[in-house]
């Protein structure tokens, strides 16, 4: 029995003339995500995208799982492909729906005829298929108001399709339709959630990580890669830049007042990130900051970090509680990795009494002893690039 995946996209419907462009990007993203699973055809017709396996070894279950994570898909379902005859629809339905109908009590049939030349009307299709299913599964009753399951029949261009499930998609907009931005990724809970949140709004992601060996270990870097690969299941591939940050941190520790360590470090991160973002075609930076969460995330602190860059800094978690952030991180399966106890470059140099109400003026004074341009240039020259899939 031949099965396919049918995709209906929600918010895409709102995009007017852009719609076709959005759908093309979505299909391209889908091709990329499914191509390792075997030969498959992906095409659109009449506001539906059809994913049709072209070889017997195509991993259908894995494809279904991957489709469930692709942004820009509101709902999807697996369906059985039938010939456009009532006879074929009836016989295949009984076999195909057996598992779905065995353990429920009530059902109804809904039919849709995109092809109006089909000899039966929609109500007639419902009646025939309903009758056949009642005979095949005598424990079932029809309930048109509140059924345990709805069986859908669609008569389309070349085929008819029968299905009993409607799955909820990942929602959002296809990655790439909103441009590209760079996520500053640490090994913590927040930044992977921030990355996921913005990818969901259609941004393609580049990532920047600051590593401070030997204060931070290879395991900490691996943790970041693991987090990004989990985000990439949703966002598609991510270019990663790893910036050596040790010298900058050593210099800050040596030359700057302790209560400004964290802020100066963050200002250095932002300056470097903006430069890397420009090189990689990103139009904005993304961080996992949440207002008031720590000393470096008070409003005055954010003012001092924002003031060193011209690019917009997107902070999708700014108004969220930690609980909400943790809930998302569990949902997207980054939480367990994030809480692994490897040291982060920020925790290595945490001052005892960080400034919660810094002023720009004092901040600039505190970092005046640094040769900022030279430190930035050196860090960028030694940055290493890789690719997360
Ligand atoms: P997270 O859980 O994302 O680590 P956090 O609450 O621990 O966030 P901070 O450590 O103050 O907060 O970092 C704030 C933001 O700065 C992070 O969300 C991330 O975007 C960025 N950031 C922090 N450390 C790094 C790093 N080593 N490399 C890249 N970006 C970083
Ligand atoms: Mg952190």
mmCIF file of C-alpha atoms and ligand atoms in Angstrom:
data_model
loop_
_atom_site.group_PDB
_atom_site.id
_atom_site.type_symbol
_atom_site.label_atom_id
_atom_site.label_comp_id
_atom_site.label_asym_id
_atom_site.label_seq_id
_atom_site.Cartn_x
_atom_site.Cartn_y
_atom_site.Cartn_z
ATOM 1 C CA UNK A 1 0.000 0.000 0.000
ATOM 2 C CA UNK A 2 1.392 3.361 -1.000
ATOM 3 C CA UNK A 3 1.562 6.039 1.639
ATOM 4 C CA UNK A 4 2.345 9.728 1.327
ATOM 5 C CA UNK A 5 2.629 12.752 3.592
ATOM 6 C CA UNK A 6 0.180 15.618 2.968
ATOM 7 C CA UNK A 7 1.076 19.059 4.247
ATOM 8 C CA UNK A 8 -1.161 22.037 4.825
ATOM 9 C CA UNK A 9 0.495 25.274 5.808
ATOM 10 C CA UNK A 10 -1.228 27.621 8.122
ATOM 11 C CA UNK A 11 0.220 31.083 8.432
ATOM 12 C CA UNK A 12 1.541 30.844 4.891
ATOM 13 C CA UNK A 13 -1.994 31.267 3.699
ATOM 14 C CA UNK A 14 -1.854 34.854 4.911
ATOM 15 C CA UNK A 15 1.066 35.936 2.824
ATOM 16 C CA UNK A 16 -0.705 37.039 -0.342
ATOM 17 C CA UNK A 17 1.598 37.427 -3.304
ATOM 18 C CA UNK A 18 4.567 36.209 -1.284
ATOM 19 C CA UNK A 19 2.897 32.919 -0.727
ATOM 20 C CA UNK A 20 4.364 31.087 -3.651
ATOM 21 C CA UNK A 21 7.847 32.312 -2.755
ATOM 22 C CA UNK A 22 7.381 31.117 0.825
ATOM 23 C CA UNK A 23 6.172 27.744 -0.347
ATOM 24 C CA UNK A 24 9.156 27.371 -2.640
ATOM 25 C CA UNK A 25 11.518 28.041 0.272
ATOM 26 C CA UNK A 26 9.599 25.593 2.448
ATOM 27 C CA UNK A 27 9.847 22.910 -0.226
ATOM 28 C CA UNK A 28 13.565 23.557 -0.603
ATOM 29 C CA UNK A 29 14.006 23.203 3.167
ATOM 30 C CA UNK A 30 11.998 19.986 3.121
ATOM 31 C CA UNK A 31 14.084 18.549 0.277
ATOM 32 C CA UNK A 32 17.238 19.262 2.246
ATOM 33 C CA UNK A 33 15.902 17.630 5.391
ATOM 34 C CA UNK A 34 14.512 14.521 3.740
ATOM 35 C CA UNK A 35 17.046 13.768 1.048
ATOM 36 C CA UNK A 36 19.185 11.471 3.220
ATOM 37 C CA UNK A 37 16.173 9.183 3.762
ATOM 38 C CA UNK A 38 15.868 7.913 0.185
ATOM 39 C CA UNK A 39 14.360 9.023 -3.084
ATOM 40 C CA UNK A 40 11.347 11.269 -2.610
ATOM 41 C CA UNK A 41 9.218 13.629 -4.677
ATOM 42 C CA UNK A 42 7.988 16.843 -3.078
ATOM 43 C CA UNK A 43 5.492 18.922 -5.045
ATOM 44 C CA UNK A 44 2.737 21.396 -4.392
ATOM 45 C CA UNK A 45 -0.745 21.544 -5.845
ATOM 46 C CA UNK A 46 -3.882 23.299 -4.662
ATOM 47 C CA UNK A 47 -2.519 24.584 -1.344
ATOM 48 C CA UNK A 48 -1.205 21.168 -0.355
ATOM 49 C CA UNK A 49 2.356 19.864 -0.466
ATOM 50 C CA UNK A 50 2.730 16.204 -1.348
ATOM 51 C CA UNK A 51 5.676 14.165 -0.083
ATOM 52 C CA UNK A 52 5.786 10.957 -2.086
ATOM 53 C CA UNK A 53 8.421 8.282 -1.510
ATOM 54 C CA UNK A 54 9.941 7.115 -4.788
ATOM 55 C CA UNK A 55 11.802 4.077 -3.532
ATOM 56 C CA UNK A 56 10.867 1.151 -1.305
ATOM 57 C CA UNK A 57 13.667 1.785 1.170
ATOM 58 C CA UNK A 58 12.501 5.350 1.921
ATOM 59 C CA UNK A 59 12.360 5.745 5.722
ATOM 60 C CA UNK A 60 8.763 6.894 6.021
ATOM 61 C CA UNK A 61 8.530 7.050 9.821
ATOM 62 C CA UNK A 62 11.702 9.096 10.126
ATOM 63 C CA UNK A 63 10.427 11.391 7.363
ATOM 64 C CA UNK A 64 7.214 11.934 9.281
ATOM 65 C CA UNK A 65 9.202 12.796 12.385
ATOM 66 C CA UNK A 66 11.422 15.247 10.524
ATOM 67 C CA UNK A 67 8.486 16.917 8.787
ATOM 68 C CA UNK A 68 6.987 17.499 12.243
ATOM 69 C CA UNK A 69 9.953 19.739 13.110
ATOM 70 C CA UNK A 70 10.091 21.863 9.965
ATOM 71 C CA UNK A 71 8.976 25.456 10.472
ATOM 72 C CA UNK A 72 6.264 26.740 8.151
ATOM 73 C CA UNK A 73 4.142 23.600 8.453
ATOM 74 C CA UNK A 74 0.937 24.022 10.435
ATOM 75 C CA UNK A 75 -0.494 20.556 9.990
ATOM 76 C CA UNK A 76 0.410 17.335 8.240
ATOM 77 C CA UNK A 77 -0.781 13.789 7.958
ATOM 78 C CA UNK A 78 0.071 10.424 6.539
ATOM 79 C CA UNK A 79 -2.388 9.215 3.953
ATOM 80 C CA UNK A 80 -3.048 6.188 1.804
ATOM 81 C CA UNK A 81 -2.948 6.704 -1.954
ATOM 82 C CA UNK A 82 -5.985 5.267 -3.783
ATOM 83 C CA UNK A 83 -7.099 5.173 -7.373
ATOM 84 C CA UNK A 84 -9.919 7.545 -8.160
ATOM 85 C CA UNK A 85 -12.611 4.920 -7.983
ATOM 86 C CA UNK A 86 -14.993 4.187 -5.139
ATOM 87 C CA UNK A 87 -14.108 0.531 -5.338
ATOM 88 C CA UNK A 88 -10.425 1.146 -4.722
ATOM 89 C CA UNK A 89 -11.117 3.719 -2.002
ATOM 90 C CA UNK A 90 -13.375 1.312 -0.104
ATOM 91 C CA UNK A 91 -11.104 -1.697 -0.236
ATOM 92 C CA UNK A 92 -7.921 0.158 0.638
ATOM 93 C CA UNK A 93 -9.579 2.121 3.434
ATOM 94 C CA UNK A 94 -10.589 -0.976 5.333
ATOM 95 C CA UNK A 95 -7.051 -2.275 5.319
ATOM 96 C CA UNK A 96 -5.338 1.073 5.845
ATOM 97 C CA UNK A 97 -7.547 2.295 8.675
ATOM 98 C CA UNK A 98 -7.662 -0.984 10.606
ATOM 99 C CA UNK A 99 -5.085 0.073 13.193
ATOM 100 C CA UNK A 100 -6.597 3.528 13.685
ATOM 101 C CA UNK A 101 -10.141 2.273 14.091
ATOM 102 C CA UNK A 102 -9.620 -0.888 16.099
ATOM 103 C CA UNK A 103 -9.413 0.734 19.518
ATOM 104 C CA UNK A 104 -11.991 3.504 19.231
ATOM 105 C CA UNK A 105 -15.762 3.548 19.513
ATOM 106 C CA UNK A 106 -17.073 6.307 17.254
ATOM 107 C CA UNK A 107 -16.055 7.856 13.951
ATOM 108 C CA UNK A 108 -17.289 9.950 11.091
ATOM 109 C CA UNK A 109 -16.222 10.397 7.482
ATOM 110 C CA UNK A 110 -15.526 13.726 5.834
ATOM 111 C CA UNK A 111 -15.066 13.926 2.090
ATOM 112 C CA UNK A 112 -13.695 16.674 -0.115
ATOM 113 C CA UNK A 113 -13.864 16.681 -3.875
ATOM 114 C CA UNK A 114 -11.295 18.918 -5.515
ATOM 115 C CA UNK A 115 -12.089 17.056 -8.719
ATOM 116 C CA UNK A 116 -15.743 17.819 -9.373
ATOM 117 C CA UNK A 117 -15.917 15.311 -12.206
ATOM 118 C CA UNK A 118 -15.796 12.450 -9.710
ATOM 119 C CA UNK A 119 -19.146 10.649 -10.132
ATOM 120 C CA UNK A 120 -20.167 10.716 -6.455
ATOM 121 C CA UNK A 121 -20.869 13.856 -4.422
ATOM 122 C CA UNK A 122 -19.139 14.377 -1.085
ATOM 123 C CA UNK A 123 -22.153 13.241 1.010
ATOM 124 C CA UNK A 124 -22.433 10.139 -1.184
ATOM 125 C CA UNK A 125 -18.756 9.320 -0.648
ATOM 126 C CA UNK A 126 -19.218 9.711 3.114
ATOM 127 C CA UNK A 127 -22.237 7.456 3.138
ATOM 128 C CA UNK A 128 -20.580 4.703 1.115
ATOM 129 C CA UNK A 129 -17.318 4.687 2.998
ATOM 130 C CA UNK A 130 -19.108 5.032 6.360
ATOM 131 C CA UNK A 131 -21.276 2.023 5.543
ATOM 132 C CA UNK A 132 -18.318 -0.069 4.446
ATOM 133 C CA UNK A 133 -16.347 0.763 7.605
ATOM 134 C CA UNK A 134 -19.350 -0.077 9.832
ATOM 135 C CA UNK A 135 -19.626 -3.472 8.173
ATOM 136 C CA UNK A 136 -15.884 -4.121 8.422
ATOM 137 C CA UNK A 137 -15.615 -2.958 12.045
ATOM 138 C CA UNK A 138 -18.899 -3.865 13.733
ATOM 139 C CA UNK A 139 -17.831 -2.400 17.093
ATOM 140 C CA UNK A 140 -17.902 1.112 15.590
ATOM 141 C CA UNK A 141 -20.730 3.647 15.652
ATOM 142 C CA UNK A 142 -21.059 6.853 13.675
ATOM 143 C CA UNK A 143 -21.051 10.090 15.670
ATOM 144 C CA UNK A 144 -21.093 13.156 13.462
ATOM 145 C CA UNK A 145 -20.822 15.646 16.348
ATOM 146 C CA UNK A 146 -18.101 14.325 18.605
ATOM 147 C CA UNK A 147 -16.382 11.331 17.020
ATOM 148 C CA UNK A 148 -13.270 9.673 18.484
ATOM 149 C CA UNK A 149 -11.781 9.825 15.024
ATOM 150 C CA UNK A 150 -12.542 11.482 11.707
ATOM 151 C CA UNK A 151 -11.693 9.706 8.472
ATOM 152 C CA UNK A 152 -10.901 12.106 5.640
ATOM 153 C CA UNK A 153 -11.282 11.271 1.967
ATOM 154 C CA UNK A 154 -9.966 13.694 -0.608
ATOM 155 C CA UNK A 155 -10.484 13.338 -4.325
ATOM 156 C CA UNK A 156 -7.615 15.209 -5.921
ATOM 157 C CA UNK A 157 -6.016 15.687 -9.330
ATOM 158 C CA UNK A 158 -4.484 12.264 -9.956
ATOM 159 C CA UNK A 159 -5.475 10.237 -6.939
ATOM 160 C CA UNK A 160 -7.736 9.929 -3.957
ATOM 161 C CA UNK A 161 -6.300 10.033 -0.440
ATOM 162 C CA UNK A 162 -7.610 8.490 2.744
ATOM 163 C CA UNK A 163 -6.353 9.374 6.191
ATOM 164 C CA UNK A 164 -7.394 9.220 9.820
ATOM 165 C CA UNK A 165 -4.873 11.430 11.577
ATOM 166 C CA UNK A 166 -4.184 15.125 11.479
ATOM 167 C CA UNK A 167 -0.897 15.971 13.147
ATOM 168 C CA UNK A 168 0.077 19.406 14.395
ATOM 169 C CA UNK A 169 3.157 20.832 12.685
ATOM 170 C CA UNK A 170 5.936 22.965 14.152
ATOM 171 C CA UNK A 171 4.202 26.147 12.949
ATOM 172 C CA UNK A 172 6.075 29.378 12.351
ATOM 173 C CA UNK A 173 7.548 30.477 9.033
ATOM 174 C CA UNK A 174 9.937 28.614 6.717
ATOM 175 C CA UNK A 175 13.549 29.173 7.729
ATOM 176 C CA UNK A 176 15.165 31.600 5.312
ATOM 177 C CA UNK A 177 12.070 33.660 4.565
ATOM 178 C CA UNK A 178 13.048 36.271 7.168
ATOM 179 C CA UNK A 179 16.758 36.538 6.334
ATOM 180 C CA UNK A 180 19.751 35.509 8.428
ATOM 181 C CA UNK A 181 20.869 36.386 11.967
ATOM 182 C CA UNK A 182 23.683 35.288 14.280
ATOM 183 C CA UNK A 183 22.922 33.628 17.598
ATOM 184 C CA UNK A 184 25.437 34.082 20.400
ATOM 185 C CA UNK A 185 25.377 30.577 21.754
ATOM 186 C CA UNK A 186 26.661 29.562 25.182
ATOM 187 C CA UNK A 187 26.262 26.135 26.714
ATOM 188 C CA UNK A 188 23.372 27.309 28.881
ATOM 189 C CA UNK A 189 19.627 26.827 28.796
ATOM 190 C CA UNK A 190 18.645 30.162 27.311
ATOM 191 C CA UNK A 191 20.547 30.702 24.096
ATOM 192 C CA UNK A 192 19.427 27.469 22.348
ATOM 193 C CA UNK A 193 15.833 28.440 23.159
ATOM 194 C CA UNK A 194 16.455 31.926 21.757
ATOM 195 C CA UNK A 195 17.900 30.375 18.583
ATOM 196 C CA UNK A 196 14.912 28.080 18.153
ATOM 197 C CA UNK A 197 12.453 30.911 18.800
ATOM 198 C CA UNK A 198 13.917 33.122 16.081
ATOM 199 C CA UNK A 199 14.345 30.273 13.574
ATOM 200 C CA UNK A 200 10.645 29.689 14.069
ATOM 201 C CA UNK A 201 10.005 33.207 12.784
ATOM 202 C CA UNK A 202 11.819 32.335 9.567
ATOM 203 C CA UNK A 203 15.410 33.348 10.342
ATOM 204 C CA UNK A 204 18.274 31.278 9.039
ATOM 205 C CA UNK A 205 20.894 30.932 11.780
ATOM 206 C CA UNK A 206 24.596 31.485 12.013
ATOM 207 C CA UNK A 207 26.108 30.809 15.438
ATOM 208 C CA UNK A 208 28.948 32.380 17.383
ATOM 209 C CA UNK A 209 30.539 30.797 20.429
ATOM 210 C CA UNK A 210 33.264 32.243 22.627
ATOM 211 C CA UNK A 211 35.602 29.638 24.050
ATOM 212 C CA UNK A 212 38.286 30.225 26.648
ATOM 213 C CA UNK A 213 40.607 27.264 26.749
ATOM 214 C CA UNK A 214 42.074 26.099 29.080
ATOM 215 C CA UNK A 215 39.471 27.675 31.406
ATOM 216 C CA UNK A 216 36.813 26.025 29.283
ATOM 217 C CA UNK A 217 37.304 22.483 28.021
ATOM 218 C CA UNK A 218 36.785 20.624 24.771
ATOM 219 C CA UNK A 219 33.743 19.059 26.412
ATOM 220 C CA UNK A 220 32.154 22.499 26.779
ATOM 221 C CA UNK A 221 32.657 23.111 23.070
ATOM 222 C CA UNK A 222 31.210 19.723 22.219
ATOM 223 C CA UNK A 223 28.204 20.583 24.349
ATOM 224 C CA UNK A 224 27.611 23.704 22.247
ATOM 225 C CA UNK A 225 27.839 21.629 19.072
ATOM 226 C CA UNK A 226 25.334 19.133 20.464
ATOM 227 C CA UNK A 227 22.946 21.946 21.389
ATOM 228 C CA UNK A 228 23.229 23.451 17.931
ATOM 229 C CA UNK A 229 22.624 20.120 16.234
ATOM 230 C CA UNK A 230 19.426 19.824 18.261
ATOM 231 C CA UNK A 231 18.361 23.297 17.155
ATOM 232 C CA UNK A 232 19.352 22.414 13.579
ATOM 233 C CA UNK A 233 16.706 19.673 13.484
ATOM 234 C CA UNK A 234 14.294 22.607 13.337
ATOM 235 C CA UNK A 235 16.322 25.359 11.745
ATOM 236 C CA UNK A 236 18.319 23.413 9.177
ATOM 237 C CA UNK A 237 22.086 23.725 8.948
ATOM 238 C CA UNK A 238 23.908 26.322 11.044
ATOM 239 C CA UNK A 239 27.310 27.872 10.362
ATOM 240 C CA UNK A 240 29.305 28.016 13.575
ATOM 241 C CA UNK A 241 32.155 30.399 14.388
ATOM 242 C CA UNK A 242 34.221 29.588 17.480
ATOM 243 C CA UNK A 243 36.065 32.624 18.759
ATOM 244 C CA UNK A 244 39.086 32.226 21.050
ATOM 245 C CA UNK A 245 38.324 34.445 24.028
ATOM 246 C CA UNK A 246 41.028 33.536 26.532
ATOM 247 C CA UNK A 247 43.369 36.420 25.891
ATOM 248 C CA UNK A 248 40.557 38.958 26.081
ATOM 249 C CA UNK A 249 39.370 37.551 29.393
ATOM 250 C CA UNK A 250 42.909 37.485 30.789
ATOM 251 C CA UNK A 251 43.430 41.100 29.776
ATOM 252 C CA UNK A 252 40.119 42.160 31.302
ATOM 253 C CA UNK A 253 41.011 40.360 34.535
ATOM 254 C CA UNK A 254 44.436 42.001 34.534
ATOM 255 C CA UNK A 255 43.548 45.562 33.555
ATOM 256 C CA UNK A 256 39.920 46.327 34.464
ATOM 257 C CA UNK A 257 38.041 46.832 37.762
ATOM 258 C CA UNK A 258 36.456 43.608 38.937
ATOM 259 C CA UNK A 259 32.885 44.838 39.269
ATOM 260 C CA UNK A 260 32.871 45.571 35.527
ATOM 261 C CA UNK A 261 34.376 42.239 34.338
ATOM 262 C CA UNK A 262 31.152 40.731 33.087
ATOM 263 C CA UNK A 263 29.924 43.850 31.357
ATOM 264 C CA UNK A 264 33.195 44.485 29.596
ATOM 265 C CA UNK A 265 33.319 40.861 28.549
ATOM 266 C CA UNK A 266 29.832 41.130 27.116
ATOM 267 C CA UNK A 267 30.691 44.336 25.286
ATOM 268 C CA UNK A 268 33.689 42.578 23.739
ATOM 269 C CA UNK A 269 31.478 39.663 22.704
ATOM 270 C CA UNK A 270 29.010 42.030 21.058
ATOM 271 C CA UNK A 271 31.664 43.940 19.156
ATOM 272 C CA UNK A 272 33.237 40.768 17.808
ATOM 273 C CA UNK A 273 29.853 39.229 17.035
ATOM 274 C CA UNK A 274 28.767 42.231 15.008
ATOM 275 C CA UNK A 275 31.891 42.006 12.880
ATOM 276 C CA UNK A 276 31.479 38.252 12.340
ATOM 277 C CA UNK A 277 27.798 38.721 11.591
ATOM 278 C CA UNK A 278 28.563 41.286 8.916
ATOM 279 C CA UNK A 279 31.075 38.915 7.338
ATOM 280 C CA UNK A 280 28.546 36.078 7.244
ATOM 281 C CA UNK A 281 25.588 38.036 5.882
ATOM 282 C CA UNK A 282 23.643 38.242 9.145
ATOM 283 C CA UNK A 283 21.531 41.353 9.636
ATOM 284 C CA UNK A 284 21.041 41.017 13.388
ATOM 285 C CA UNK A 285 22.407 39.392 16.540
ATOM 286 C CA UNK A 286 20.348 37.111 18.788
ATOM 287 C CA UNK A 287 21.022 36.499 22.485
ATOM 288 C CA UNK A 288 19.326 34.451 25.201
ATOM 289 C CA UNK A 289 19.059 37.368 27.599
ATOM 290 C CA UNK A 290 16.002 37.750 29.805
ATOM 291 C CA UNK A 291 15.336 40.969 31.684
ATOM 292 C CA UNK A 292 16.652 40.927 35.222
ATOM 293 C CA UNK A 293 17.748 37.293 35.151
ATOM 294 C CA UNK A 294 21.314 38.100 36.195
ATOM 295 C CA UNK A 295 23.290 41.270 36.889
ATOM 296 C CA UNK A 296 24.374 41.625 33.264
ATOM 297 C CA UNK A 297 20.744 41.533 32.123
ATOM 298 C CA UNK A 298 19.301 44.518 33.984
ATOM 299 C CA UNK A 299 18.109 47.336 31.772
ATOM 300 C CA UNK A 300 21.129 49.593 32.505
ATOM 301 C CA UNK A 301 23.421 46.632 31.772
ATOM 302 C CA UNK A 302 21.671 45.934 28.469
ATOM 303 C CA UNK A 303 22.066 49.604 27.552
ATOM 304 C CA UNK A 304 25.825 49.313 27.968
ATOM 305 C CA UNK A 305 26.050 46.136 25.868
ATOM 306 C CA UNK A 306 23.740 47.477 23.143
ATOM 307 C CA UNK A 307 25.682 50.695 22.830
ATOM 308 C CA UNK A 308 28.740 49.045 21.283
ATOM 309 C CA UNK A 309 26.863 47.671 18.250
ATOM 310 C CA UNK A 310 24.791 49.185 15.477
ATOM 311 C CA UNK A 311 22.998 46.020 14.472
ATOM 312 C CA UNK A 312 19.652 45.182 16.030
ATOM 313 C CA UNK A 313 20.054 42.746 18.928
ATOM 314 C CA UNK A 314 17.104 40.365 19.050
ATOM 315 C CA UNK A 315 16.340 39.065 22.537
ATOM 316 C CA UNK A 316 13.332 36.809 22.129
ATOM 317 C CA UNK A 317 13.402 35.681 25.779
ATOM 318 C CA UNK A 318 13.493 39.184 27.222
ATOM 319 C CA UNK A 319 10.022 38.974 28.769
ATOM 320 C CA UNK A 320 9.987 35.307 29.710
ATOM 321 C CA UNK A 321 10.310 33.666 33.118
ATOM 322 C CA UNK A 322 12.938 30.985 33.571
ATOM 323 C CA UNK A 323 10.130 28.442 33.904
ATOM 324 C CA UNK A 324 8.759 29.276 30.475
ATOM 325 C CA UNK A 325 12.231 29.069 28.983
ATOM 326 C CA UNK A 326 12.870 25.704 30.635
ATOM 327 C CA UNK A 327 9.551 24.411 29.318
ATOM 328 C CA UNK A 328 10.540 25.242 25.751
ATOM 329 C CA UNK A 329 14.021 23.803 26.212
ATOM 330 C CA UNK A 330 12.483 20.534 27.368
ATOM 331 C CA UNK A 331 10.116 20.545 24.397
ATOM 332 C CA UNK A 332 12.917 21.032 21.905
ATOM 333 C CA UNK A 333 15.110 18.545 23.759
ATOM 334 C CA UNK A 334 17.992 20.870 24.590
ATOM 335 C CA UNK A 335 17.428 20.963 28.361
ATOM 336 C CA UNK A 336 19.258 17.778 29.324
ATOM 337 C CA UNK A 337 22.317 18.847 27.365
ATOM 338 C CA UNK A 338 22.200 22.411 28.681
ATOM 339 C CA UNK A 339 22.346 21.304 32.301
ATOM 340 C CA UNK A 340 25.498 19.221 31.840
ATOM 341 C CA UNK A 341 27.920 20.830 34.265
ATOM 342 C CA UNK A 342 30.684 22.015 31.947
ATOM 343 C CA UNK A 343 32.197 25.373 32.672
ATOM 344 C CA UNK A 344 31.289 28.393 30.585
ATOM 345 C CA UNK A 345 33.605 31.292 29.873
ATOM 346 C CA UNK A 346 31.240 33.632 31.741
ATOM 347 C CA UNK A 347 31.299 31.613 34.939
ATOM 348 C CA UNK A 348 35.094 31.470 34.985
ATOM 349 C CA UNK A 349 35.472 35.184 35.626
ATOM 350 C CA UNK A 350 32.312 36.012 37.528
ATOM 351 C CA UNK A 351 32.954 38.980 39.820
ATOM 352 C CA UNK A 352 31.816 38.760 43.450
ATOM 353 C CA UNK A 353 29.845 41.995 43.211
ATOM 354 C CA UNK A 354 28.850 42.634 39.612
ATOM 355 C CA UNK A 355 27.476 46.067 38.744
ATOM 356 C CA UNK A 356 23.714 45.938 38.350
ATOM 357 C CA UNK A 357 23.405 49.654 37.663
ATOM 358 C CA UNK A 358 26.337 50.466 35.468
ATOM 359 C CA UNK A 359 26.587 53.670 33.532
ATOM 360 C CA UNK A 360 27.952 53.899 30.058
ATOM 361 C CA UNK A 361 30.491 56.446 31.172
ATOM 362 C CA UNK A 362 31.943 54.302 33.955
ATOM 363 C CA UNK A 363 31.878 51.280 31.684
ATOM 364 C CA UNK A 364 33.922 53.073 29.053
ATOM 365 C CA UNK A 365 36.330 54.259 31.708
ATOM 366 C CA UNK A 366 36.659 50.744 33.113
ATOM 367 C CA UNK A 367 37.679 49.294 29.760
ATOM 368 C CA UNK A 368 39.925 52.198 28.747
ATOM 369 C CA UNK A 369 43.095 50.292 29.626
ATOM 370 C CA UNK A 370 42.354 47.651 26.969
ATOM 371 C CA UNK A 371 43.614 47.824 23.446
ATOM 372 C CA UNK A 372 40.179 46.952 22.161
ATOM 373 C CA UNK A 373 40.725 47.078 18.394
ATOM 374 C CA UNK A 374 43.822 44.943 18.512
ATOM 375 C CA UNK A 375 42.235 42.326 20.788
ATOM 376 C CA UNK A 376 39.211 42.107 18.500
ATOM 377 C CA UNK A 377 41.288 41.774 15.369
ATOM 378 C CA UNK A 378 43.364 38.986 16.863
ATOM 379 C CA UNK A 379 40.315 37.077 18.065
ATOM 380 C CA UNK A 380 38.640 37.311 14.665
ATOM 381 C CA UNK A 381 41.801 36.227 12.854
ATOM 382 C CA UNK A 382 41.963 33.091 15.019
ATOM 383 C CA UNK A 383 38.237 32.268 14.747
ATOM 384 C CA UNK A 384 37.458 28.767 13.504
ATOM 385 C CA UNK A 385 34.513 27.984 11.287
ATOM 386 C CA UNK A 386 32.486 24.810 10.965
ATOM 387 C CA UNK A 387 29.116 23.571 9.918
ATOM 388 C CA UNK A 388 26.380 21.965 12.022
ATOM 389 C CA UNK A 389 23.793 19.807 10.342
HETATM 390 P P1 LIG B 1 22.511 31.007 28.620
HETATM 391 O O1 LIG B 1 21.622 30.075 29.356
HETATM 392 O O2 LIG B 1 22.121 31.168 27.192
HETATM 393 O O3 LIG B 1 23.963 30.686 28.832
HETATM 394 P P2 LIG B 1 22.584 32.894 30.733
HETATM 395 O O4 LIG B 1 21.330 33.185 31.409
HETATM 396 O O5 LIG B 1 23.554 31.957 31.344
HETATM 397 O O6 LIG B 1 22.251 32.431 29.249
HETATM 398 P P3 LIG B 1 24.706 34.816 30.322
HETATM 399 O O7 LIG B 1 25.704 33.758 30.601
HETATM 400 O O8 LIG B 1 24.777 36.105 31.014
HETATM 401 O O9 LIG B 1 23.220 34.317 30.522
HETATM 402 O O10 LIG B 1 24.688 35.113 28.791
HETATM 403 C C1 LIG B 1 23.709 35.892 28.205
HETATM 404 C C2 LIG B 1 23.721 35.638 26.718
HETATM 405 O O11 LIG B 1 25.005 35.951 26.183
HETATM 406 C C3 LIG B 1 23.509 34.176 26.359
HETATM 407 O O12 LIG B 1 22.150 33.837 26.286
HETATM 408 C C4 LIG B 1 24.196 34.087 25.030
HETATM 409 O O13 LIG B 1 23.374 34.596 23.995
HETATM 410 C C5 LIG B 1 25.376 35.018 25.197
HETATM 411 N N1 LIG B 1 26.583 34.275 25.663
HETATM 412 C C6 LIG B 1 26.979 34.032 26.917
HETATM 413 N N2 LIG B 1 28.112 33.305 26.936
HETATM 414 C C7 LIG B 1 28.453 33.080 25.659
HETATM 415 C C8 LIG B 1 29.529 32.398 24.998
HETATM 416 N N3 LIG B 1 30.484 31.758 25.687
HETATM 417 N N4 LIG B 1 29.552 32.391 23.663
HETATM 418 C C9 LIG B 1 28.577 33.023 22.958
HETATM 419 N N5 LIG B 1 27.555 33.675 23.510
HETATM 420 C C10 LIG B 1 27.475 33.712 24.839
HETATM 421 MG MG1 LIG B 2 25.405 31.339 30.254
#
